[in-house]
Amino acid sequence: MTAKIARFLEEVRPVTPCVVVDLDVVRDNYLGLRRWLPLADVYYAVKANPAPEIVRMLTALGSNFDVASRGEIDLCLSSGVSAENISFGNTIKKQRDIAYAYEKGVRLYAFDCEAELEKLAEAAPGSRVFCRILMTCDGAEWPLSRKFGCEIDMARDLLVRARDLGLDPYGVSFHVGSQQTDLSQWDIAVGKAAMLFTALDAVGVELRMVNLGGGFPARYRSDIPAVERYADAVMSAMTNHFGNNIPAMIIEPGRSLVGDAGILETEVVLISRKGYDEDVRWVYLDVGKFGGLAETMDEAIKYRILTTRDGDDTAPVVLAGPTCDSADILYEKSNYEMPVSLKVGDKVRILSTGAYTTSYSAVNFNGFDPLKAYFI
Amino acid sequence: MTAKIARFLEEVRPVTPCVVVDLDVVRDNYLGLRRWLPLADVYYAVKANPAPEIVRMLTALGSNFDVASRGEIDLCLSSGVSAENISFGNTIKKQRDIAYAYEKGVRLYAFDCEAELEKLAEAAPGSRVFCRILMTCDGAEWPLSRKFGCEIDMARDLLVRARDLGLDPYGVSFHVGSQQTDLSQWDIAVGKAAMLFTALDAVGVELRMVNLGGGFPARYRSDIPAVERYADAVMSAMTNHFGNNIPAMIIEPGRSLVGDAGILETEVVLISRKGYDEDVRWVYLDVGKFGGLAETMDEAIKYRILTTRDGDDTAPVVLAGPTCDSADILYEKSNYEMPVSLKVGDKVRILSTGAYTTSYSAVNFNGFDPLKAYFI
């Protein structure tokens, strides 16, 4: 909670719910990452918070951009980003969207299967491509499932095929899972990448880049290792597996740049009990799972929450959103407590909500407007 | 799949993904419900599909409307609905939104706790109010949790208190769970309501209405009992528990009116395998969990899916959406199969997607536009 955000909320008193993002925090996070991982090129994962204000600031600071769609390419280009600083990092792309990106000058693409490679060869000839490999992602709060990436032996064959199709087999990417707190996962992943470098070298394909993905965390309810420790883990893994022949490195931070920069202000709409024998209060906020807090799905991300009555005695609560959807419950099993003195109409602040909130918000579910955001 | 929708898709060839809703089906569903449950006043649950086209048609047919928010009140009023035909059915309301509704002429409100009753007494004096009671909802595909409603002894006290606060204690509501297929649940619920009528009568409060909520299903992957069987279950329960002194009845269908009326057309973006030893194909569509198919959460709603190659041999698939979010998987555990001959670029049609799709869609997640809809 920065003084700048506190002052803004005090002076402007915006209608709730809304997110306020302190751009100074984003800048400091970016500069911190650059300082601790100077060898890595930063590609900001635009999906984390696609605000033009953030993209404009980061491009001025020298950042590159990882985009998921044609829409995000347009956003970057119209915010002053050069096409050569864009990576089309989604492994799932329509061929006409690849053609669009190529026509705009984008020359760096992700893939994880043969069909995607064929689209790239046709619509983005000669481009640098990197193959995403599967990771198991133990330890991540928002685990990545098996949706992206392929097994390592398939990756080897695909990178050879990329060359044969006239593409430039540039490197390997992986993702250790968003909000990853087990630092040893980087060593395992980089080890796999290094094995691929060796295997490809043996057949005359020289890979030159390792894309370490995202996974650096924002600070939610649990304390997390600082960015320095992450940087150390990454660099140890790189030197461990590549010696003094370290390839180009890309990181794709999203959450770790913008998460902590945002505060969501919300209002208590209702407090109730379900029966006379029930100890737990239900606290209903004017924001919920469909209004921007989608990452509370399965109570995965546990936000820190402040009230104006902190310090008073607390008791257990279930936290829920304002819609008529019974699935719109934020926390029922995560043992949240709130002050006994909490009242209907109180303002509540949800911390570290700068990432994956505004753009997740439903367009008009239950007749509620999408989540508003301010960038200061 | 109606001929009208097939013709529209053939002639217009709209950009995918999009939903096409056949208004004739909505009308027929409405008239069917009226025919089979003539004693019940229909309050269309606007949240199921808040399209003005649907609201205008239903109001012309004589429907009433169940709204969740101020936004939905405005939508109804601007679509020609009279305020006296609106029920503010969300139990979680800001007091200023109650005041707004009251000023517009809304006189029917839901509540399930004392704090909400006090807001209503202050902001909507003299209005008819109904208390929502908790149900366990065995058998529902999209179960309702304990978010709404209170225990029956608390409901009794609250309805007495409603009278003491100058409100009109009108009745009782419950919800057996969306997509409820266990017809005996209605008997249990109506039995509870009847007990409340008796208990209140003993202290001089005459309830006059039972609100049976929604829960009538649309047709997804499993076959479901026809609307007649639901109507029978409801009327048997009512006569069983109320004899020939049947109170006013309200039903709040949403899904059962509009679900089957919509078809979502989507395109296959990518088909891949994760490794050489894997039998399962991953099929990525241009719509996913954040583009309108939120009800696939935990694979709760299992849509029927048509391809242009149906009839060919099939094999197991995982179905996923187009975003970089690893949680954007539609079906991984529900044993979906698709034709072996399926190709990238093929059109795929997802049936019964007229309810809870367009308005659930994220505003701009991953740079993708919200789901488009056509009403024909």
Short mmCIF file of C-alpha atoms in Angstrom, two decimals, chain B residues 61-236:
data_model
loop_
_atom_site.label_atom_id
_atom_site.label_comp_id
_atom_site.label_asym_id
_atom_site.label_seq_id
_atom_site.Cartn_x
_atom_site.Cartn_y
_atom_site.Cartn_z
CA LEU B 61 -45.41 -12.09 -24.21
CA GLY B 62 -46.36 -11.07 -20.66
CA SER B 63 -43.29 -12.19 -18.73
CA ASN B 64 -42.03 -10.59 -15.54
CA PHE B 65 -38.33 -10.15 -14.75
CA ASP B 66 -35.98 -11.19 -11.97
CA VAL B 67 -33.03 -8.79 -11.79
CA ALA B 68 -29.69 -8.97 -9.99
CA SER B 69 -28.53 -5.37 -10.08
CA ARG B 70 -29.26 -1.76 -10.87
CA GLY B 71 -27.77 -2.38 -14.30
CA GLU B 72 -30.37 -5.04 -15.03
CA ILE B 73 -33.18 -2.77 -13.79
CA ASP B 74 -32.08 -0.11 -16.27
CA LEU B 75 -31.89 -2.71 -19.02
CA CYS B 76 -35.45 -3.87 -18.32
CA LEU B 77 -36.92 -0.38 -18.07
CA SER B 78 -35.25 0.71 -21.29
CA SER B 79 -36.57 -2.44 -22.99
CA GLY B 80 -40.18 -1.64 -22.20
CA VAL B 81 -40.68 -3.53 -18.94
CA SER B 82 -42.91 -1.92 -16.28
CA ALA B 83 -41.40 -1.57 -12.83
CA GLU B 84 -44.27 -3.54 -11.27
CA ASN B 85 -43.17 -6.55 -13.30
CA ILE B 86 -39.68 -6.53 -11.82
CA SER B 87 -38.45 -8.50 -8.82
CA PHE B 88 -35.12 -7.44 -7.31
CA GLY B 89 -34.15 -11.02 -6.55
CA ASN B 90 -30.51 -10.63 -5.49
CA THR B 91 -30.23 -11.01 -1.71
CA ILE B 92 -27.04 -8.88 -1.77
CA LYS B 93 -27.91 -5.27 -2.58
CA LYS B 94 -26.38 -1.92 -1.78
CA GLN B 95 -28.84 0.31 0.02
CA ARG B 96 -28.45 3.02 -2.62
CA ASP B 97 -29.35 0.47 -5.32
CA ILE B 98 -32.47 -0.49 -3.36
CA ALA B 99 -33.36 3.20 -3.14
CA TYR B 100 -32.82 3.53 -6.88
CA ALA B 101 -35.07 0.54 -7.60
CA TYR B 102 -37.76 1.87 -5.26
CA GLU B 103 -37.68 5.29 -6.89
CA LYS B 104 -38.16 3.59 -10.26
CA GLY B 105 -41.22 1.77 -8.91
CA VAL B 106 -39.88 -1.69 -8.02
CA ARG B 107 -41.89 -3.10 -5.08
CA LEU B 108 -40.77 -6.72 -4.79
CA TYR B 109 -37.49 -7.68 -3.11
CA ALA B 110 -35.58 -10.74 -1.87
CA PHE B 111 -33.67 -10.94 1.41
CA ASP B 112 -32.07 -13.61 3.56
CA CYS B 113 -30.75 -11.80 6.64
CA GLU B 114 -31.52 -9.04 9.10
CA ALA B 115 -29.07 -6.49 7.71
CA GLU B 116 -30.72 -6.69 4.28
CA LEU B 117 -34.17 -6.37 5.82
CA GLU B 118 -33.12 -3.18 7.56
CA LYS B 119 -31.87 -1.71 4.30
CA LEU B 120 -35.19 -2.60 2.66
CA ALA B 121 -37.24 -1.09 5.47
CA GLU B 122 -35.34 2.15 5.08
CA ALA B 123 -34.99 2.37 1.30
CA ALA B 124 -38.10 0.53 0.06
CA PRO B 125 -40.76 1.07 2.77
CA GLY B 126 -43.94 -0.97 2.47
CA SER B 127 -42.59 -3.19 -0.28
CA ARG B 128 -43.41 -6.86 -0.63
CA VAL B 129 -40.45 -8.92 0.51
CA PHE B 130 -39.72 -12.62 0.37
CA CYS B 131 -37.19 -14.57 2.39
CA ARG B 132 -34.87 -17.02 0.70
CA ILE B 133 -34.29 -20.25 2.59
CA LEU B 134 -31.28 -22.53 2.36
CA MET B 135 -31.53 -25.70 0.34
CA THR B 136 -29.01 -28.51 0.13
CA CYS B 137 -29.41 -28.98 -3.65
CA ASP B 138 -28.45 -32.61 -4.12
CA GLY B 139 -28.48 -33.51 -7.79
CA ALA B 140 -27.78 -30.12 -9.35
CA GLU B 141 -25.01 -29.88 -11.95
CA TRP B 142 -24.17 -26.35 -10.89
CA PRO B 143 -24.84 -26.59 -7.16
CA LEU B 144 -25.74 -23.50 -5.24
CA SER B 145 -23.47 -23.75 -2.19
CA ARG B 146 -24.66 -21.94 0.92
CA LYS B 147 -24.18 -18.47 -0.48
CA PHE B 148 -27.89 -17.60 -0.54
CA GLY B 149 -30.61 -18.21 1.99
CA CYS B 150 -30.90 -18.78 5.72
CA GLU B 151 -32.06 -21.58 7.96
CA ILE B 152 -35.80 -21.98 8.31
CA ASP B 153 -36.11 -20.89 11.96
CA MET B 154 -34.23 -17.71 11.15
CA ALA B 155 -36.47 -17.15 8.13
CA ARG B 156 -39.53 -17.35 10.39
CA ASP B 157 -38.19 -14.69 12.74
CA LEU B 158 -37.08 -12.47 9.87
CA LEU B 159 -40.51 -12.55 8.23
CA VAL B 160 -42.10 -11.46 11.52
CA ARG B 161 -39.51 -8.74 11.78
CA ALA B 162 -40.30 -7.65 8.21
CA ARG B 163 -43.87 -6.94 9.32
CA ASP B 164 -42.65 -5.06 12.38
CA LEU B 165 -40.43 -2.91 10.16
CA GLY B 166 -43.39 -1.89 8.00
CA LEU B 167 -42.62 -4.18 5.09
CA ASP B 168 -45.09 -6.64 3.56
CA PRO B 169 -43.92 -10.22 4.33
CA TYR B 170 -45.06 -11.69 1.06
CA GLY B 171 -43.55 -15.14 0.91
CA VAL B 172 -40.69 -17.55 0.68
CA SER B 173 -38.19 -18.40 -2.01
CA PHE B 174 -35.70 -21.15 -2.57
CA HIS B 175 -33.56 -22.50 -5.35
CA VAL B 176 -33.07 -26.21 -5.86
CA GLY B 177 -29.84 -25.70 -7.80
CA SER B 178 -29.33 -24.83 -11.40
CA GLN B 179 -29.74 -27.69 -13.85
CA GLN B 180 -31.45 -29.75 -11.14
CA THR B 181 -32.36 -33.25 -12.32
CA ASP B 182 -33.54 -34.84 -9.08
CA LEU B 183 -37.24 -34.05 -9.17
CA SER B 184 -37.81 -35.01 -5.52
CA GLN B 185 -35.84 -31.92 -4.49
CA TRP B 186 -38.91 -29.83 -5.28
CA ASP B 187 -41.00 -31.78 -2.84
CA ILE B 188 -38.48 -31.27 -0.06
CA ALA B 189 -38.24 -27.55 -0.78
CA VAL B 190 -41.97 -26.94 -1.06
CA GLY B 191 -42.43 -28.89 2.16
CA LYS B 192 -40.10 -26.47 3.95
CA ALA B 193 -41.96 -23.51 2.49
CA ALA B 194 -45.30 -24.90 3.66
CA MET B 195 -43.91 -25.35 7.18
CA LEU B 196 -43.00 -21.68 7.17
CA PHE B 197 -46.50 -20.68 6.04
CA THR B 198 -47.94 -22.60 9.00
CA ALA B 199 -45.45 -21.24 11.51
CA LEU B 200 -46.05 -17.66 10.38
CA ASP B 201 -49.80 -18.06 10.34
CA ALA B 202 -49.60 -19.01 14.01
CA VAL B 203 -48.14 -15.58 14.82
CA GLY B 204 -50.54 -13.64 12.61
CA VAL B 205 -48.41 -13.24 9.52
CA GLU B 206 -50.11 -14.46 6.37
CA LEU B 207 -47.64 -15.41 3.66
CA ARG B 208 -49.15 -15.47 0.16
CA MET B 209 -46.38 -16.48 -2.26
CA VAL B 210 -43.93 -19.29 -2.96
CA ASN B 211 -41.04 -18.44 -5.26
CA LEU B 212 -39.74 -21.68 -6.71
CA GLY B 213 -36.65 -20.10 -8.19
CA GLY B 214 -35.02 -21.56 -11.26
CA GLY B 215 -33.34 -24.89 -11.73
CA PHE B 216 -35.23 -26.11 -14.76
CA PRO B 217 -32.52 -27.41 -17.03
CA ALA B 218 -31.31 -26.84 -20.55
CA ARG B 219 -30.18 -29.82 -22.58
CA TYR B 220 -26.42 -30.40 -22.29
CA ARG B 221 -24.58 -33.69 -22.82
CA SER B 222 -26.91 -35.82 -20.68
CA ASP B 223 -30.53 -36.24 -21.57
CA ILE B 224 -32.84 -34.48 -19.16
CA PRO B 225 -36.46 -34.93 -18.16
CA ALA B 226 -38.79 -32.79 -20.23
CA VAL B 227 -40.36 -29.61 -18.92
CA GLU B 228 -43.68 -31.43 -18.39
CA ARG B 229 -42.06 -33.72 -15.84
CA TYR B 230 -40.66 -30.71 -14.00
CA ALA B 231 -44.01 -28.99 -14.04
CA ASP B 232 -45.60 -32.17 -12.70
CA ALA B 233 -43.03 -32.43 -9.93
CA VAL B 234 -43.62 -28.82 -8.93
CA MET B 235 -47.43 -29.03 -8.99
CA SER B 236 -47.46 -32.35 -7.13
#
